[in-house]
């Protein structure tokens, strides 16, 4: 286990949000039980509801009953945790109200470091972020004006802006109050163990990386499929759509991890330099590329979901062919497919290698049948498989694909943390490697803006629920 961090306070804006209930409070509670937190820490929930500290504690207890793993959730453990919980009622747009937050933070117990080390967590709609940081600054809680000699950091949830322009504005607004090395833009995909392992797999093994180039790789396919719809997030989806919800962040981050160059070292900035460089190398989309490279879809029945317009043209599916214009990847297609209400829930990356120069075994098409592949399954299984051809037993020489597989579950027994456990710990400890830097966020938005612009005016194609998406999605593979 890492050394314990300094005593600290966490302030959660949006203490009643779905994210706080499902992920943040359970993760903070479990990290406490696993012994990751220091002697003293405080968790201050901020929200609009008029609650006493005790009422807030009771609400958190209810959330934990529903959403935590259940381990440790008994009276003594919760009691020990609940004495760390506090509540401040605040209208987030009212700058005067932040003085109450200031008092709660500064005058509670000034001698144990709780006021020196503060993490702000914005679990709030994106348009509130600039207002919150401005008000924090006004109340003397911003990082740049801090003279107490500790740290003040901010975690900002996705969606980080809604396009390049709003993301830039947000970067400027937050950058006025917090330095870049105190800003943690979270994408929970970067907290997933198999995603963190992509870099380790690539750069700690001698046998794969020499082949990881356009000379040996035919294509790369990234799939983020879900067998459920937008659930109760109609209003959000109408604003976002899949390109903004999943392509701009999770999908492009997977692409960056699988295609980036080796970093100079393992510092957060070296790794993020390479990811930014990769995103910058993605070939810009032009309207003339749309037909060949982009297919958007909408599942049947989407327009009848709650808070969705009856004539909505918002996409719930996207299949996009990318090219990375650099020496390693020139002309290798990267296919990304992501969608709601598809046949199965799976996130995976498949690297397909070129066929051998001469095919002795069967007809030409048998090569793609057995083509070598490295398959990273991120979820629900956490595996890495290597596919190759083997002789089917018998007199004839027939080649079949077979797999060598590594499975986290059978190879490691350590109790797994979830992405939010890992990323909260990283933020408290100041490790930014798995958070998105300003430049990457902007490059990703430029890509998604260009895709949206290229398909402007073309309605998404309808696809049946639990299918593979619109039938025409195959055209990007040709
Ligand atoms: C979220 C998206 O960021 O990621 C959701 O807003 C999506 O639409 C979710 O369902 C997927 O996360 P995971 O970890 O379940 O794959």
CSV table of C-alpha atoms in Angstrom, one decimal, residues 9-433:
chain,number,residue,atom,x,y,z
A,9,UNK,CA,-10.9,17.6,3.3
A,10,UNK,CA,-12.9,16.6,0.2
A,11,UNK,CA,-15.7,18.8,-0.9
A,12,UNK,CA,-18.3,17.1,-3.1
A,13,UNK,CA,-20.4,19.5,-5.2
A,14,UNK,CA,-23.5,17.7,-6.2
A,15,UNK,CA,-23.7,15.6,-3.1
A,16,UNK,CA,-27.1,14.3,-4.2
A,17,UNK,CA,-26.1,13.5,-7.7
A,18,UNK,CA,-26.4,10.0,-9.1
A,19,UNK,CA,-22.6,9.7,-9.4
A,20,UNK,CA,-22.1,10.7,-5.8
A,21,UNK,CA,-24.6,8.2,-4.6
A,22,UNK,CA,-23.5,5.3,-6.8
A,23,UNK,CA,-19.7,5.8,-6.9
A,24,UNK,CA,-18.2,8.6,-4.8
A,25,UNK,CA,-19.6,7.9,-1.3
A,26,UNK,CA,-19.2,4.1,-1.6
A,27,UNK,CA,-15.6,4.5,-2.9
A,28,UNK,CA,-14.7,7.0,-0.1
A,29,UNK,CA,-16.2,4.7,2.5
A,30,UNK,CA,-14.5,1.6,1.2
A,31,UNK,CA,-11.1,3.3,0.9
A,32,UNK,CA,-11.5,4.3,4.5
A,33,UNK,CA,-12.2,0.7,5.5
A,34,UNK,CA,-9.2,-0.6,3.5
A,35,UNK,CA,-7.0,1.8,5.5
A,36,UNK,CA,-6.0,4.2,2.7
A,37,UNK,CA,-7.0,7.4,4.5
A,38,UNK,CA,-5.0,9.3,7.0
A,39,UNK,CA,-5.7,9.9,10.7
A,40,UNK,CA,-7.9,12.9,10.0
A,41,UNK,CA,-10.1,13.6,6.9
A,42,UNK,CA,-13.4,15.2,6.3
A,43,UNK,CA,-16.0,14.8,3.5
A,44,UNK,CA,-18.2,17.8,3.0
A,45,UNK,CA,-21.2,17.4,0.9
A,46,UNK,CA,-22.6,20.5,-0.9
A,47,UNK,CA,-26.1,20.6,-2.2
A,48,UNK,CA,-29.3,22.7,-2.4
A,49,UNK,CA,-31.3,20.7,0.0
A,50,UNK,CA,-31.7,22.0,3.5
A,51,UNK,CA,-30.1,19.3,5.6
A,52,UNK,CA,-28.4,19.1,9.0
A,53,UNK,CA,-25.1,17.2,9.2
A,54,UNK,CA,-27.0,14.3,10.8
A,55,UNK,CA,-29.7,14.2,8.1
A,56,UNK,CA,-26.9,14.2,5.5
A,57,UNK,CA,-25.1,11.3,7.3
A,58,UNK,CA,-28.4,9.3,7.4
A,59,UNK,CA,-28.8,9.9,3.6
A,60,UNK,CA,-25.2,8.8,2.9
A,61,UNK,CA,-25.9,5.6,5.0
A,62,UNK,CA,-28.9,4.9,2.8
A,63,UNK,CA,-26.8,5.4,-0.3
A,64,UNK,CA,-24.1,3.0,1.0
A,65,UNK,CA,-26.8,0.3,1.7
A,66,UNK,CA,-27.9,0.5,-1.9
A,67,UNK,CA,-24.6,1.0,-3.6
A,68,UNK,CA,-21.6,-0.2,-1.6
A,69,UNK,CA,-20.3,-3.7,-1.8
A,70,UNK,CA,-21.8,-4.3,1.6
A,71,UNK,CA,-18.5,-5.3,3.3
A,72,UNK,CA,-18.0,-3.3,6.5
A,73,UNK,CA,-21.4,-1.8,6.3
A,74,UNK,CA,-22.4,-2.2,9.9
A,75,UNK,CA,-23.1,0.2,12.7
A,76,UNK,CA,-19.6,0.6,14.2
A,77,UNK,CA,-17.9,1.0,10.8
A,78,UNK,CA,-20.4,3.5,9.6
A,79,UNK,CA,-20.3,5.4,12.8
A,80,UNK,CA,-16.5,5.8,12.6
A,81,UNK,CA,-16.9,7.0,9.0
A,82,UNK,CA,-20.0,9.2,9.6
A,83,UNK,CA,-18.1,11.5,12.0
A,84,UNK,CA,-16.1,12.6,9.0
A,85,UNK,CA,-19.2,13.6,7.1
A,86,UNK,CA,-20.5,17.2,7.0
A,87,UNK,CA,-23.0,19.2,4.9
A,88,UNK,CA,-23.1,22.7,3.6
A,89,UNK,CA,-26.3,24.0,1.9
A,90,UNK,CA,-25.4,26.1,-1.0
A,91,UNK,CA,-27.0,27.6,-4.1
A,92,UNK,CA,-24.1,27.0,-6.4
A,93,UNK,CA,-24.8,30.2,-8.4
A,94,UNK,CA,-24.8,32.4,-5.3
A,95,UNK,CA,-21.3,33.6,-4.6
A,96,UNK,CA,-22.1,34.8,-1.1
A,97,UNK,CA,-23.1,31.3,0.0
A,98,UNK,CA,-19.5,30.1,-0.6
A,99,UNK,CA,-18.5,32.0,2.6
A,100,UNK,CA,-20.3,29.3,4.6
A,101,UNK,CA,-18.3,26.7,2.8
A,102,UNK,CA,-15.1,28.7,3.6
A,103,UNK,CA,-16.0,28.8,7.3
A,104,UNK,CA,-16.8,25.1,7.4
A,105,UNK,CA,-13.5,24.3,5.8
A,106,UNK,CA,-11.3,26.8,7.7
A,107,UNK,CA,-12.6,26.9,11.2
A,108,UNK,CA,-13.5,23.4,11.9
A,109,UNK,CA,-10.1,22.1,13.2
A,110,UNK,CA,-7.4,24.3,11.8
A,111,UNK,CA,-4.6,22.6,13.5
A,112,UNK,CA,-4.6,19.2,11.8
A,113,UNK,CA,-4.1,20.1,8.2
A,114,UNK,CA,-7.7,19.7,7.1
A,115,UNK,CA,-7.8,23.2,5.9
A,116,UNK,CA,-4.4,23.0,4.1
A,117,UNK,CA,-5.3,20.1,1.8
A,118,UNK,CA,-8.6,20.4,0.0
A,119,UNK,CA,-9.9,18.4,-2.9
A,120,UNK,CA,-13.0,19.8,-4.7
A,121,UNK,CA,-15.0,17.3,-6.7
A,122,UNK,CA,-17.4,18.7,-9.3
A,123,UNK,CA,-20.2,16.1,-9.7
A,124,UNK,CA,-22.4,18.7,-11.3
A,125,UNK,CA,-23.7,19.6,-14.8
A,126,UNK,CA,-20.9,21.0,-17.0
A,127,UNK,CA,-22.4,24.5,-17.3
A,128,UNK,CA,-22.0,24.9,-13.6
A,129,UNK,CA,-18.3,24.3,-13.5
A,130,UNK,CA,-17.1,27.8,-14.5
A,131,UNK,CA,-19.6,29.3,-12.0
A,132,UNK,CA,-18.4,27.1,-9.2
A,133,UNK,CA,-14.7,27.8,-9.8
A,134,UNK,CA,-15.3,31.5,-10.0
A,135,UNK,CA,-17.2,31.5,-6.8
A,136,UNK,CA,-14.5,29.4,-5.1
A,137,UNK,CA,-12.0,32.0,-6.1
A,138,UNK,CA,-14.2,34.8,-4.9
A,139,UNK,CA,-14.5,33.1,-1.5
A,140,UNK,CA,-10.7,32.7,-1.2
A,141,UNK,CA,-10.8,28.9,-1.9
A,142,UNK,CA,-9.1,28.8,-5.3
A,143,UNK,CA,-5.7,27.2,-5.6
A,144,UNK,CA,-3.8,30.1,-7.2
A,145,UNK,CA,-4.4,32.5,-4.4
A,146,UNK,CA,-3.8,29.9,-1.7
A,147,UNK,CA,-1.1,31.0,0.7
A,148,UNK,CA,-1.4,28.2,3.3
A,149,UNK,CA,1.3,26.1,1.8
A,150,UNK,CA,-0.7,22.9,1.3
A,151,UNK,CA,-2.6,21.8,-1.8
A,152,UNK,CA,-6.0,22.5,-3.4
A,153,UNK,CA,-7.1,20.4,-6.3
A,154,UNK,CA,-10.1,20.0,-8.4
A,155,UNK,CA,-11.7,16.9,-10.0
A,156,UNK,CA,-13.9,17.7,-13.0
A,157,UNK,CA,-16.3,15.1,-14.3
A,158,UNK,CA,-17.2,14.5,-17.9
A,159,UNK,CA,-18.7,15.8,-20.1
A,160,UNK,CA,-15.9,18.3,-20.1
A,161,UNK,CA,-17.6,20.9,-22.3
A,162,UNK,CA,-19.8,20.1,-25.2
A,163,UNK,CA,-17.5,21.0,-28.1
A,164,UNK,CA,-14.0,22.4,-28.7
A,165,UNK,CA,-15.1,26.0,-28.0
A,166,UNK,CA,-16.8,25.3,-24.7
A,167,UNK,CA,-14.0,23.0,-23.6
A,168,UNK,CA,-11.5,25.8,-24.2
A,169,UNK,CA,-13.7,28.2,-22.3
A,170,UNK,CA,-13.9,25.8,-19.4
A,171,UNK,CA,-10.1,25.2,-19.5
A,172,UNK,CA,-9.6,29.0,-19.3
A,173,UNK,CA,-12.2,29.4,-16.5
A,174,UNK,CA,-10.7,26.7,-14.4
A,175,UNK,CA,-7.2,27.6,-15.3
A,176,UNK,CA,-7.7,31.1,-13.8
A,177,UNK,CA,-8.3,29.5,-10.4
A,178,UNK,CA,-6.3,26.2,-10.4
A,179,UNK,CA,-3.0,25.4,-12.0
A,180,UNK,CA,-3.0,22.6,-14.6
A,181,UNK,CA,-1.1,20.3,-12.2
A,182,UNK,CA,-4.0,20.6,-9.7
A,183,UNK,CA,-6.7,20.0,-12.3
A,184,UNK,CA,-7.9,16.3,-12.6
A,185,UNK,CA,-10.2,15.8,-15.6
A,186,UNK,CA,-11.6,12.4,-14.9
A,187,UNK,CA,-12.5,9.7,-17.4
A,188,UNK,CA,-13.3,6.6,-15.4
A,189,UNK,CA,-12.2,4.3,-18.3
A,190,UNK,CA,-8.6,5.3,-17.3
A,191,UNK,CA,-9.2,3.8,-13.9
A,192,UNK,CA,-10.1,0.4,-15.2
A,193,UNK,CA,-7.3,-2.2,-14.5
A,194,UNK,CA,-7.3,-3.7,-18.0
A,195,UNK,CA,-7.0,-0.2,-19.5
A,196,UNK,CA,-4.1,0.7,-17.3
A,197,UNK,CA,-2.6,-2.6,-18.3
A,198,UNK,CA,-2.5,-1.8,-22.0
A,199,UNK,CA,0.6,0.4,-21.5
A,200,UNK,CA,2.3,-2.3,-19.3
A,201,UNK,CA,1.5,-5.0,-21.8
A,202,UNK,CA,3.0,-3.0,-24.6
A,203,UNK,CA,6.0,-1.6,-23.0
A,204,UNK,CA,7.1,-4.2,-20.5
A,205,UNK,CA,7.2,-7.1,-23.0
A,206,UNK,CA,9.8,-7.4,-25.6
A,207,UNK,CA,7.9,-9.5,-28.1
A,208,UNK,CA,4.9,-7.4,-29.0
A,209,UNK,CA,6.2,-3.8,-29.5
A,210,UNK,CA,8.5,-4.5,-32.4
A,211,UNK,CA,5.4,-5.8,-34.3
A,212,UNK,CA,3.2,-2.9,-33.2
A,213,UNK,CA,3.5,-1.0,-36.5
A,214,UNK,CA,1.9,-0.5,-39.9
A,215,UNK,CA,4.4,-3.1,-41.2
A,216,UNK,CA,2.7,-5.9,-39.3
A,217,UNK,CA,-0.7,-4.7,-38.2
A,218,UNK,CA,-3.6,-4.7,-40.7
A,219,UNK,CA,-6.2,-2.9,-38.5
A,220,UNK,CA,-7.3,-2.1,-35.0
A,221,UNK,CA,-10.9,-2.4,-33.9
A,222,UNK,CA,-12.3,-0.8,-30.7
A,223,UNK,CA,-15.8,-1.8,-29.5
A,224,UNK,CA,-17.7,-0.2,-26.7
A,225,UNK,CA,-21.1,-1.9,-26.8
A,226,UNK,CA,-23.9,-1.9,-24.3
A,227,UNK,CA,-27.0,-4.1,-24.4
A,228,UNK,CA,-29.1,-1.4,-22.6
A,229,UNK,CA,-30.4,1.9,-23.7
A,230,UNK,CA,-30.1,5.4,-22.3
A,231,UNK,CA,-31.9,4.4,-19.1
A,232,UNK,CA,-33.4,7.5,-17.5
A,233,UNK,CA,-30.9,9.9,-19.0
A,234,UNK,CA,-33.1,11.1,-21.9
A,235,UNK,CA,-32.6,14.8,-21.2
A,236,UNK,CA,-28.8,14.3,-21.0
A,237,UNK,CA,-28.7,12.2,-24.2
A,238,UNK,CA,-30.7,14.7,-26.2
A,239,UNK,CA,-27.9,17.2,-25.5
A,240,UNK,CA,-25.0,14.8,-25.8
A,241,UNK,CA,-25.5,11.9,-28.1
A,242,UNK,CA,-23.1,9.1,-28.3
A,243,UNK,CA,-20.3,10.9,-30.0
A,244,UNK,CA,-20.0,13.3,-27.1
A,245,UNK,CA,-20.9,10.8,-24.4
A,246,UNK,CA,-18.5,8.0,-25.3
A,247,UNK,CA,-16.5,8.7,-28.5
A,248,UNK,CA,-14.9,12.0,-27.3
A,249,UNK,CA,-13.6,10.4,-24.1
A,250,UNK,CA,-13.6,6.7,-23.5
A,251,UNK,CA,-13.2,5.5,-27.1
A,252,UNK,CA,-10.5,8.0,-28.0
A,253,UNK,CA,-8.6,7.4,-24.8
A,254,UNK,CA,-8.6,3.7,-25.6
A,255,UNK,CA,-7.2,4.5,-29.1
A,256,UNK,CA,-4.5,6.7,-27.6
A,257,UNK,CA,-3.5,4.0,-25.1
A,258,UNK,CA,-3.2,1.3,-27.8
A,259,UNK,CA,-1.4,3.5,-30.4
A,260,UNK,CA,0.7,6.0,-28.5
A,261,UNK,CA,4.5,5.9,-28.6
A,262,UNK,CA,6.5,4.8,-25.6
A,263,UNK,CA,6.8,7.6,-23.1
A,264,UNK,CA,10.2,9.0,-22.1
A,265,UNK,CA,9.6,7.8,-18.6
A,266,UNK,CA,6.6,7.0,-16.4
A,267,UNK,CA,5.9,10.5,-15.1
A,268,UNK,CA,2.3,11.6,-15.7
A,269,UNK,CA,3.4,14.3,-18.1
A,270,UNK,CA,5.6,12.0,-20.2
A,271,UNK,CA,2.7,9.6,-20.6
A,272,UNK,CA,0.2,12.3,-21.3
A,273,UNK,CA,2.6,13.9,-23.8
A,274,UNK,CA,2.4,10.8,-25.9
A,275,UNK,CA,-1.3,10.5,-25.7
A,276,UNK,CA,-1.7,14.1,-26.7
A,277,UNK,CA,0.7,13.6,-29.6
A,278,UNK,CA,-1.3,10.6,-30.8
A,279,UNK,CA,-4.6,12.4,-30.7
A,280,UNK,CA,-3.1,15.3,-32.5
A,281,UNK,CA,-2.0,12.9,-35.3
A,282,UNK,CA,-5.5,11.6,-36.0
A,283,UNK,CA,-6.4,12.5,-39.6
A,284,UNK,CA,-8.9,15.3,-39.6
A,285,UNK,CA,-12.4,14.4,-41.0
A,286,UNK,CA,-13.7,16.2,-44.0
A,287,UNK,CA,-17.4,16.2,-45.1
A,288,UNK,CA,-16.2,14.2,-48.1
A,289,UNK,CA,-15.1,11.4,-45.7
A,290,UNK,CA,-18.5,11.0,-44.1
A,291,UNK,CA,-19.9,8.4,-46.5
A,292,UNK,CA,-16.9,6.1,-46.3
A,293,UNK,CA,-15.9,6.6,-42.7
A,294,UNK,CA,-18.8,7.5,-40.4
A,295,UNK,CA,-22.1,5.7,-39.7
A,296,UNK,CA,-24.4,7.0,-37.0
A,297,UNK,CA,-27.4,5.1,-35.7
A,298,UNK,CA,-30.4,5.5,-33.4
A,299,UNK,CA,-32.1,2.5,-31.8
A,300,UNK,CA,-35.7,1.8,-32.5
A,301,UNK,CA,-37.8,3.2,-29.7
A,302,UNK,CA,-35.3,5.9,-28.6
A,303,UNK,CA,-37.8,8.6,-29.5
A,304,UNK,CA,-40.3,7.2,-27.1
A,305,UNK,CA,-37.9,7.3,-24.2
A,306,UNK,CA,-38.7,9.8,-21.4
A,307,UNK,CA,-37.5,13.3,-22.1
A,308,UNK,CA,-36.6,12.5,-25.7
A,309,UNK,CA,-38.1,14.6,-28.6
A,310,UNK,CA,-40.5,12.6,-30.8
A,311,UNK,CA,-38.5,13.6,-33.9
A,312,UNK,CA,-35.0,13.4,-32.3
A,313,UNK,CA,-32.0,12.9,-34.5
A,314,UNK,CA,-29.6,12.2,-31.7
A,315,UNK,CA,-27.3,9.3,-32.3
A,316,UNK,CA,-27.1,6.3,-29.9
A,317,UNK,CA,-24.6,4.5,-32.1
A,318,UNK,CA,-21.5,5.4,-34.0
A,319,UNK,CA,-19.1,3.5,-36.2
A,320,UNK,CA,-16.1,5.5,-37.4
A,321,UNK,CA,-13.0,4.7,-39.3
A,322,UNK,CA,-9.9,6.7,-38.1
A,323,UNK,CA,-6.5,7.0,-39.5
A,324,UNK,CA,-3.4,8.1,-37.5
A,325,UNK,CA,-1.1,10.0,-39.7
A,326,UNK,CA,2.3,9.2,-38.2
A,327,UNK,CA,5.2,7.0,-39.0
A,328,UNK,CA,4.0,4.1,-37.0
A,329,UNK,CA,0.4,4.0,-38.2
A,330,UNK,CA,0.1,5.6,-41.6
A,331,UNK,CA,-2.8,4.0,-43.5
A,332,UNK,CA,-3.7,1.5,-40.8
A,333,UNK,CA,-7.5,1.8,-40.2
A,334,UNK,CA,-8.7,2.1,-36.7
A,335,UNK,CA,-12.4,1.2,-36.5
A,336,UNK,CA,-14.3,2.4,-33.5
A,337,UNK,CA,-17.8,1.2,-32.9
A,338,UNK,CA,-19.8,2.2,-29.8
A,339,UNK,CA,-23.5,2.0,-29.2
A,340,UNK,CA,-26.5,1.6,-26.8
A,341,UNK,CA,-29.0,-1.2,-27.0
A,342,UNK,CA,-26.7,-3.5,-29.0
A,343,UNK,CA,-26.6,-7.3,-28.9
A,344,UNK,CA,-24.2,-7.5,-26.0
A,345,UNK,CA,-22.3,-5.5,-23.4
A,346,UNK,CA,-18.6,-5.7,-24.2
A,347,UNK,CA,-15.6,-3.4,-24.4
A,348,UNK,CA,-12.7,-4.7,-26.3
A,349,UNK,CA,-9.8,-3.9,-28.6
A,350,UNK,CA,-8.7,-6.2,-31.3
A,351,UNK,CA,-5.4,-5.8,-33.1
A,352,UNK,CA,-5.4,-7.8,-36.3
A,353,UNK,CA,-2.0,-8.6,-37.8
A,354,UNK,CA,-1.3,-8.9,-41.5
A,355,UNK,CA,-1.3,-12.3,-43.1
A,356,UNK,CA,1.9,-14.2,-43.7
A,357,UNK,CA,3.4,-13.5,-47.2
A,358,UNK,CA,2.6,-17.0,-48.4
A,359,UNK,CA,-0.5,-19.0,-47.6
A,360,UNK,CA,0.2,-22.7,-47.8
A,361,UNK,CA,-2.9,-23.7,-45.9
A,362,UNK,CA,-6.2,-23.5,-47.8
A,363,UNK,CA,-7.8,-20.8,-49.8
A,364,UNK,CA,-6.8,-17.2,-49.6
A,365,UNK,CA,-9.8,-16.2,-47.4
A,366,UNK,CA,-8.6,-18.7,-44.7
A,367,UNK,CA,-5.9,-16.2,-43.9
A,368,UNK,CA,-8.4,-13.8,-42.4
A,369,UNK,CA,-10.1,-16.7,-40.7
A,370,UNK,CA,-7.0,-17.4,-38.7
A,371,UNK,CA,-5.3,-14.0,-38.8
A,372,UNK,CA,-3.1,-13.4,-35.7
A,373,UNK,CA,-4.8,-11.1,-33.2
A,374,UNK,CA,-4.2,-9.6,-29.9
A,375,UNK,CA,-7.5,-9.1,-28.1
A,376,UNK,CA,-7.8,-6.9,-25.0
A,377,UNK,CA,-11.1,-7.6,-23.4
A,378,UNK,CA,-11.7,-4.7,-21.0
A,379,UNK,CA,-15.1,-5.8,-19.8
A,380,UNK,CA,-17.1,-7.8,-18.7
A,381,UNK,CA,-14.3,-10.3,-18.9
A,382,UNK,CA,-10.8,-8.9,-18.1
A,383,UNK,CA,-8.6,-10.9,-20.4
A,384,UNK,CA,-5.9,-10.7,-23.1
A,385,UNK,CA,-5.9,-13.3,-25.8
A,386,UNK,CA,-3.5,-14.1,-28.5
A,387,UNK,CA,-5.1,-15.7,-31.6
A,388,UNK,CA,-3.2,-17.9,-34.0
A,389,UNK,CA,-3.8,-20.7,-36.4
A,390,UNK,CA,-3.3,-24.3,-35.4
A,391,UNK,CA,-3.7,-27.6,-37.3
A,392,UNK,CA,-7.1,-29.2,-36.8
A,393,UNK,CA,-6.3,-32.8,-35.7
A,394,UNK,CA,-6.8,-35.3,-38.5
A,395,UNK,CA,-5.3,-36.3,-41.8
A,396,UNK,CA,-6.0,-33.2,-43.8
A,397,UNK,CA,-4.1,-30.0,-43.1
A,398,UNK,CA,-6.8,-27.6,-42.1
A,399,UNK,CA,-6.0,-24.6,-40.0
A,400,UNK,CA,-8.3,-23.3,-37.2
A,401,UNK,CA,-8.0,-20.2,-35.0
A,402,UNK,CA,-7.1,-21.0,-31.4
A,403,UNK,CA,-6.4,-18.8,-28.4
A,404,UNK,CA,-3.9,-18.4,-25.6
A,405,UNK,CA,-5.6,-16.4,-22.9
A,406,UNK,CA,-4.6,-14.5,-19.8
A,407,UNK,CA,-7.4,-13.8,-17.3
A,408,UNK,CA,-7.1,-11.4,-14.4
A,409,UNK,CA,-9.5,-13.5,-12.3
A,410,UNK,CA,-7.4,-16.6,-12.5
A,411,UNK,CA,-3.9,-15.1,-12.5
A,412,UNK,CA,-4.4,-12.5,-9.7
A,413,UNK,CA,-6.4,-12.9,-6.5
A,414,UNK,CA,-6.1,-9.4,-5.1
A,415,UNK,CA,-9.4,-7.8,-4.2
A,416,UNK,CA,-10.1,-5.4,-7.1
A,417,UNK,CA,-10.6,-1.8,-6.7
A,418,UNK,CA,-13.1,-0.1,-9.0
A,419,UNK,CA,-12.1,2.8,-11.3
A,420,UNK,CA,-13.4,5.4,-8.8
A,421,UNK,CA,-11.4,3.9,-5.9
A,422,UNK,CA,-8.2,4.1,-8.0
A,423,UNK,CA,-8.8,7.6,-9.4
A,424,UNK,CA,-9.9,9.1,-6.1
A,425,UNK,CA,-6.7,7.7,-4.5
A,426,UNK,CA,-4.6,9.0,-7.4
A,427,UNK,CA,-6.1,12.5,-7.1
A,428,UNK,CA,-5.5,12.7,-3.4
A,429,UNK,CA,-2.0,11.5,-3.9
A,430,UNK,CA,-1.4,13.9,-6.8
A,431,UNK,CA,-0.8,11.4,-9.6
A,432,UNK,CA,-2.2,12.8,-12.8
A,433,UNK,CA,-1.2,10.0,-15.2
